[in-house]
Short mmCIF file of C-alpha atoms in Angstrom, two decimals:
data_model
loop_
_atom_site.label_atom_id
_atom_site.label_comp_id
_atom_site.label_asym_id
_atom_site.label_seq_id
_atom_site.Cartn_x
_atom_site.Cartn_y
_atom_site.Cartn_z
CA MET A 1 -2.33 22.87 -55.90
CA THR A 2 1.42 23.06 -55.23
CA ASN A 3 3.01 21.55 -52.12
CA ALA A 4 3.73 25.05 -50.76
CA VAL A 5 0.13 26.16 -51.18
CA ALA A 6 -1.16 22.90 -49.73
CA LYS A 7 1.04 23.38 -46.67
CA VAL A 8 -0.33 26.88 -46.10
CA GLU A 9 -3.90 25.63 -46.45
CA THR A 10 -3.49 22.89 -43.84
CA LEU A 11 -1.84 25.03 -41.16
CA HIS A 12 -3.82 26.98 -38.59
CA PHE A 13 -3.54 30.37 -36.89
CA PRO A 14 -5.12 29.78 -33.47
CA HIS A 15 -5.86 33.38 -32.49
CA ARG A 16 -9.09 35.34 -32.38
CA HIS A 17 -7.41 38.75 -32.61
CA LEU A 18 -4.12 40.23 -33.80
CA LEU A 19 -3.31 42.91 -31.23
CA THR A 20 0.45 42.47 -30.99
CA VAL A 21 3.27 40.39 -32.45
CA GLU A 22 4.42 39.58 -28.93
CA GLY A 23 3.76 35.94 -28.17
CA LEU A 24 3.51 34.81 -31.78
CA GLY A 25 5.59 31.71 -32.43
CA VAL A 26 7.98 31.20 -35.33
CA GLN A 27 5.62 28.75 -37.05
CA GLU A 28 2.66 31.14 -36.68
CA ILE A 29 4.63 34.02 -38.18
CA HIS A 30 5.83 31.90 -41.08
CA PHE A 31 2.26 30.71 -41.65
CA LEU A 32 1.16 34.35 -42.10
CA LEU A 33 4.21 35.19 -44.24
CA ASP A 34 3.70 32.14 -46.47
CA LEU A 35 0.04 33.02 -46.91
CA ALA A 36 0.95 36.66 -47.64
CA ASP A 37 3.63 35.53 -50.09
CA ARG A 38 0.98 33.65 -52.05
CA PHE A 39 -1.36 36.65 -52.05
CA ALA A 40 1.50 38.91 -53.19
CA ASP A 41 2.04 36.76 -56.27
CA GLU A 42 -1.68 36.48 -56.98
CA ASN A 43 -2.13 40.25 -56.64
CA ARG A 44 0.13 40.69 -59.65
CA GLN A 45 -2.23 38.61 -61.79
CA ALA A 46 -5.32 39.85 -63.60
CA GLY A 47 -7.80 38.03 -61.36
CA LYS A 48 -7.22 39.49 -57.90
CA ARG A 49 -10.61 38.78 -56.29
CA HIS A 50 -11.28 35.96 -53.83
CA ASP A 51 -14.38 34.90 -51.93
CA VAL A 52 -12.67 34.06 -48.63
CA LEU A 53 -14.60 36.83 -46.86
CA ARG A 54 -17.73 36.74 -48.96
CA GLY A 55 -20.69 37.54 -46.72
CA ARG A 56 -18.37 38.94 -44.01
CA THR A 57 -18.29 42.56 -42.85
CA LEU A 58 -15.04 44.42 -42.18
CA ILE A 59 -15.08 47.79 -40.37
CA ASN A 60 -12.05 50.08 -40.53
CA LEU A 61 -12.23 52.20 -37.37
CA PHE A 62 -9.49 54.83 -37.42
CA PHE A 63 -9.23 57.36 -34.60
CA GLU A 64 -6.04 58.74 -36.19
CA ASN A 65 -5.55 59.92 -39.73
CA SER A 66 -4.13 57.31 -42.05
CA THR A 67 -3.65 56.95 -45.77
CA ARG A 68 -1.51 53.89 -46.40
CA THR A 69 -2.76 51.59 -43.65
CA GLN A 70 -6.46 52.33 -44.05
CA ALA A 71 -6.33 52.11 -47.85
CA SER A 72 -4.31 48.91 -47.57
CA PHE A 73 -6.84 47.24 -45.26
CA GLU A 74 -9.72 48.44 -47.45
CA MET A 75 -8.13 46.96 -50.56
CA ALA A 76 -7.22 43.75 -48.72
CA GLY A 77 -10.78 43.30 -47.49
CA LYS A 78 -12.31 43.97 -50.90
CA ARG A 79 -9.92 41.61 -52.68
CA LEU A 80 -11.05 38.90 -50.29
CA GLY A 81 -14.70 39.63 -51.03
CA ALA A 82 -15.69 41.35 -47.76
CA ASP A 83 -18.20 44.16 -47.34
CA VAL A 84 -15.95 46.99 -46.14
CA MET A 85 -17.04 50.04 -44.16
CA ASN A 86 -14.64 52.87 -43.37
CA MET A 87 -15.76 54.69 -40.22
CA SER A 88 -14.72 58.33 -40.13
CA VAL A 89 -14.22 59.16 -36.48
CA ALA A 90 -13.96 62.88 -37.25
CA THR A 91 -17.65 62.90 -38.16
CA SER A 92 -18.80 60.27 -35.68
CA SER A 93 -20.37 60.38 -32.25
CA VAL A 94 -16.91 60.08 -30.69
CA GLN A 95 -16.48 63.78 -31.39
CA LYS A 96 -19.69 64.37 -29.45
CA GLY A 97 -18.36 62.73 -26.31
CA GLU A 98 -19.04 59.03 -26.91
CA THR A 99 -16.53 56.81 -25.09
CA LEU A 100 -14.47 54.08 -26.71
CA ILE A 101 -16.52 51.44 -24.92
CA ASP A 102 -19.77 53.04 -26.13
CA THR A 103 -18.40 52.93 -29.67
CA ALA A 104 -17.43 49.27 -29.26
CA VAL A 105 -20.88 48.32 -27.95
CA THR A 106 -22.58 50.22 -30.78
CA LEU A 107 -20.46 48.59 -33.48
CA ASN A 108 -20.86 45.16 -31.90
CA ALA A 109 -24.64 45.52 -32.18
CA MET A 110 -24.15 45.78 -35.96
CA ARG A 111 -22.60 42.28 -35.86
CA PRO A 112 -19.42 42.87 -37.87
CA ASP A 113 -17.01 40.00 -38.40
CA LEU A 114 -13.71 41.91 -38.28
CA ILE A 115 -12.78 45.36 -36.98
CA VAL A 116 -9.50 47.07 -37.80
CA VAL A 117 -8.67 49.74 -35.23
CA ARG A 118 -6.12 52.53 -35.07
CA HIS A 119 -6.08 54.64 -31.91
CA HIS A 120 -3.82 57.31 -30.45
CA ALA A 121 -3.73 55.66 -27.00
CA ALA A 122 -1.67 52.57 -26.22
CA GLY A 123 -3.88 49.72 -25.04
CA ALA A 124 -7.10 51.17 -26.50
CA VAL A 125 -7.38 48.49 -29.18
CA GLU A 126 -7.05 45.69 -26.64
CA LEU A 127 -9.76 47.32 -24.50
CA LEU A 128 -12.08 47.50 -27.49
CA SER A 129 -11.40 43.85 -28.34
CA GLN A 130 -12.74 42.84 -24.92
CA LYS A 131 -16.11 44.48 -25.65
CA VAL A 132 -16.91 42.95 -29.05
CA ASP A 133 -17.73 39.46 -30.32
CA CYS A 134 -15.77 39.72 -33.58
CA SER A 135 -12.07 39.60 -34.44
CA VAL A 136 -10.04 42.76 -33.89
CA ILE A 137 -6.83 43.78 -35.65
CA ASN A 138 -4.54 46.43 -34.23
CA ALA A 139 -3.62 48.93 -36.95
CA GLY A 140 -1.50 50.93 -34.51
CA ASP A 141 -2.13 52.02 -30.92
CA GLY A 142 -0.14 55.01 -29.74
CA SER A 143 3.55 54.20 -29.50
CA HIS A 144 2.81 50.60 -28.55
CA GLN A 145 2.29 48.14 -31.43
CA HIS A 146 1.68 47.94 -35.18
CA PRO A 147 1.69 44.19 -35.91
CA THR A 148 0.71 44.21 -39.58
CA GLN A 149 3.48 46.71 -40.36
CA ALA A 150 6.01 44.31 -38.84
CA LEU A 151 4.57 41.47 -40.90
CA LEU A 152 4.72 43.39 -44.17
CA ASP A 153 8.26 44.50 -43.37
CA ALA A 154 9.29 40.90 -42.68
CA LEU A 155 7.63 39.80 -45.91
CA THR A 156 9.47 42.50 -47.86
CA ILE A 157 12.80 41.48 -46.34
CA ARG A 158 12.22 37.78 -46.95
CA ARG A 159 11.26 38.32 -50.59
CA ALA A 160 14.31 40.54 -51.16
CA LYS A 161 16.84 38.46 -49.22
CA GLY A 162 15.34 34.98 -49.28
CA ARG A 163 15.53 34.71 -45.50
CA ILE A 164 15.40 36.66 -42.25
CA GLU A 165 17.34 34.44 -39.88
CA GLY A 166 20.93 35.62 -39.52
CA LEU A 167 20.41 39.01 -41.18
CA THR A 168 21.56 42.22 -39.52
CA VAL A 169 18.79 44.82 -39.47
CA ALA A 170 19.55 48.41 -38.43
CA ILE A 171 16.43 50.34 -37.33
CA CYS A 172 17.28 54.02 -37.24
CA GLY A 173 15.48 57.16 -36.12
CA ASP A 174 12.73 57.99 -33.66
CA ILE A 175 12.69 54.76 -31.65
CA LEU A 176 11.04 56.40 -28.63
CA HIS A 177 7.73 57.19 -30.32
CA SER A 178 7.68 54.34 -32.85
CA ARG A 179 5.18 51.48 -32.63
CA VAL A 180 6.72 50.24 -35.88
CA ALA A 181 10.10 49.84 -34.18
CA ARG A 182 8.66 47.93 -31.22
CA SER A 183 6.74 45.47 -33.36
CA ASN A 184 9.67 44.96 -35.73
CA ILE A 185 12.16 44.37 -32.93
CA ILE A 186 9.98 41.63 -31.42
CA LEU A 187 9.11 39.93 -34.71
CA LEU A 188 12.60 40.09 -36.23
CA ASN A 189 14.17 38.77 -33.04
CA THR A 190 11.69 35.90 -33.02
CA LEU A 191 12.69 35.04 -36.58
CA GLY A 192 16.40 35.04 -35.74
CA ALA A 193 17.59 38.38 -37.10
CA ARG A 194 20.22 40.49 -35.39
CA VAL A 195 18.59 43.84 -34.61
CA ARG A 196 20.40 47.12 -34.07
CA LEU A 197 18.86 50.43 -33.01
CA ALA A 198 20.30 53.84 -33.85
CA ALA A 199 18.96 57.10 -32.44
CA PRO A 200 20.03 60.15 -30.48
CA SER A 201 19.76 59.50 -26.73
CA THR A 202 16.72 61.79 -26.56
CA LEU A 203 14.84 59.50 -28.96
CA LEU A 204 15.61 56.25 -27.17
CA PRO A 205 13.25 54.80 -24.53
CA ALA A 206 14.41 54.27 -20.97
CA ALA A 207 16.57 51.16 -20.63
CA PRO A 208 16.58 50.51 -24.40
CA GLU A 209 18.67 47.34 -23.94
CA ARG A 210 15.50 45.67 -22.63
CA LEU A 211 14.09 45.80 -26.15
CA GLY A 212 16.40 42.97 -27.15
CA ALA A 213 18.59 44.84 -29.61
CA GLU A 214 22.03 46.40 -29.82
CA VAL A 215 21.76 50.13 -29.16
CA PHE A 216 23.85 52.82 -30.89
CA THR A 217 23.85 56.59 -30.66
CA ASP A 218 26.24 56.66 -33.64
CA MET A 219 24.38 55.79 -36.83
CA TRP A 220 27.59 55.22 -38.79
CA LYS A 221 28.45 52.33 -36.49
CA ALA A 222 24.90 51.00 -36.44
CA VAL A 223 24.70 50.52 -40.22
CA GLU A 224 28.18 49.01 -40.51
CA GLY A 225 27.76 45.69 -42.34
CA ALA A 226 23.95 45.78 -42.13
CA ASP A 227 21.84 43.75 -44.56
CA VAL A 228 18.80 45.98 -44.02
CA VAL A 229 18.61 49.65 -43.07
CA MET A 230 15.14 50.59 -41.86
CA MET A 231 14.50 54.30 -41.37
CA LEU A 232 11.78 55.68 -39.11
CA ARG A 233 9.81 58.89 -39.42
CA LEU A 234 10.57 61.68 -36.97
CA GLN A 235 7.18 61.76 -35.24
CA ARG A 236 6.94 65.37 -34.22
CA GLU A 237 3.18 65.11 -33.61
CA ARG A 238 3.90 62.80 -30.64
CA MET A 239 6.61 64.98 -29.17
CA GLU A 240 6.09 67.30 -26.24
CA GLY A 241 9.08 69.59 -26.12
CA SER A 242 12.27 69.55 -28.14
CA TYR A 243 13.93 66.21 -28.83
CA VAL A 244 16.36 67.33 -31.53
CA PRO A 245 18.23 70.66 -31.87
CA SER A 246 17.14 71.16 -35.48
CA VAL A 247 16.00 69.17 -38.51
CA ARG A 248 19.24 70.03 -40.31
CA GLU A 249 21.37 68.71 -37.47
CA TYR A 250 19.20 65.61 -37.14
CA PHE A 251 19.65 64.78 -40.82
CA HIS A 252 23.40 65.34 -40.58
CA PHE A 253 23.79 62.75 -37.83
CA PHE A 254 20.83 60.39 -38.32
CA GLY A 255 19.49 60.97 -41.82
CA LEU A 256 20.27 58.22 -44.33
CA ASP A 257 22.39 59.47 -47.20
CA HIS A 258 24.68 57.61 -49.57
CA GLU A 259 27.71 58.17 -47.33
CA LYS A 260 26.13 56.39 -44.38
CA LEU A 261 24.54 53.72 -46.58
CA ALA A 262 27.99 52.92 -47.98
CA ARG A 263 28.87 51.51 -44.53
CA ALA A 264 26.21 48.81 -44.95
CA LYS A 265 26.70 45.73 -47.10
CA PRO A 266 26.86 46.42 -50.86
CA ASP A 267 23.55 44.61 -51.39
CA ALA A 268 21.79 46.17 -48.39
CA ILE A 269 18.17 47.19 -48.83
CA VAL A 270 16.62 50.42 -47.58
CA MET A 271 13.20 50.51 -45.93
CA HIS A 272 10.82 53.14 -44.54
CA PRO A 273 7.25 52.61 -43.22
CA GLY A 274 6.11 55.97 -44.61
CA PRO A 275 5.17 58.65 -44.92
CA MET A 276 8.73 59.82 -45.59
CA ASN A 277 10.13 63.18 -44.59
CA ARG A 278 12.66 63.61 -47.38
CA GLY A 279 15.71 65.51 -46.21
CA VAL A 280 14.86 64.78 -42.57
CA GLU A 281 15.31 61.04 -42.03
CA ILE A 282 16.20 60.03 -45.58
CA ALA A 283 17.72 61.71 -48.62
CA SER A 284 15.66 61.68 -51.80
CA ALA A 285 18.57 60.14 -53.69
CA VAL A 286 18.50 57.17 -51.30
CA ALA A 287 14.71 56.87 -51.16
CA ASP A 288 14.58 56.61 -54.95
CA HIS A 289 17.72 54.45 -55.31
CA SER A 290 17.67 50.90 -56.63
CA SER A 291 18.50 49.64 -53.13
CA SER A 292 15.19 51.05 -51.83
CA VAL A 293 12.28 48.64 -51.33
CA ILE A 294 9.93 51.30 -49.98
CA ARG A 295 7.45 50.87 -52.86
CA GLU A 296 7.58 47.11 -52.37
CA GLN A 297 6.62 47.65 -48.72
CA VAL A 298 3.43 49.35 -49.85
CA GLU A 299 2.63 46.46 -52.18
CA MET A 300 3.40 43.86 -49.51
CA GLY A 301 1.15 45.73 -47.10
CA VAL A 302 -1.93 44.65 -49.03
CA ALA A 303 -0.75 41.04 -49.20
CA ALA A 304 0.17 40.87 -45.50
CA ARG A 305 -3.19 42.30 -44.46
CA MET A 306 -5.00 39.88 -46.75
CA ALA A 307 -3.17 37.07 -44.97
CA VAL A 308 -4.16 38.34 -41.53
CA LEU A 309 -7.81 38.79 -42.53
CA ASP A 310 -7.87 35.34 -44.11
CA ALA A 311 -6.22 33.68 -41.09
CA LEU A 312 -8.58 35.28 -38.58
CA ALA A 313 -11.65 34.63 -40.73
CA ARG A 314 -10.95 30.91 -40.59
CA ASN A 315 -11.70 31.04 -36.85
CA LEU A 316 -14.95 32.98 -37.20
CA THR A 317 -18.12 31.13 -36.33
CA LYS A 318 -20.93 31.28 -38.84
CA ARG A 319 -23.45 33.83 -37.58
#
């Protein structure tokens, strides 16, 4: 066992749930990133299976449609040896009028060990966590938080750049509706990055300076000298009314093309949490460019979620 692996094994993550990145300390974040870094390397080897969660049950409870996140958690759980159940809410009793608390009580009676929850309402995952005896992981609640996305993004940045502290990260696009943006701002600030936000005024929250980042309504200025340019999806399904005049105009001013990217540092990396709207928030030529680490984000998603499952499982009592 190497010194790095030994260090990861001896550290501890003293939390029962992962509902938000807010409140996580630098050492706790690095513990998860170091653990995920190890899993990322091991996932590239032939033997990918572990028995960390052998005998444990993981339920993926998604009240919103998801491809990447749900598949990522399913693969993470299976690679750690868990019994994984994906609960399809569209065909469940929720559609028949069952409340969230009823669902929580029902699932708790099945005695799962970990539940991964995605819900369209902010705060719903925390409410559910109060009604169950197992560990709960927030896979996205409304426009509030998406902690594992922030962790996988940080892991991707650290593997590409060797560090996070001191880097300038420009997060551009639909800040108002983005749980990804909120989680990333908190986590990256905690790790010492300089965070910039770029969006039209209609897609910025009230008092955006409270988020702890520099705020720009001119994307050209926001990406100037940036080490990382992180694009966000235009979340039209969360919009009530018109927030942008047209998709064409939005792309002209806030879509990432090679002209805007040229303002960033020559070795800047491009990120996107997916799914991408090509020609809306990012040009295909940029998404597929060598500077893009979007595919790496998908790969790191499995490793980061394995780390979270592993860390929380260490605190589970034997039942």
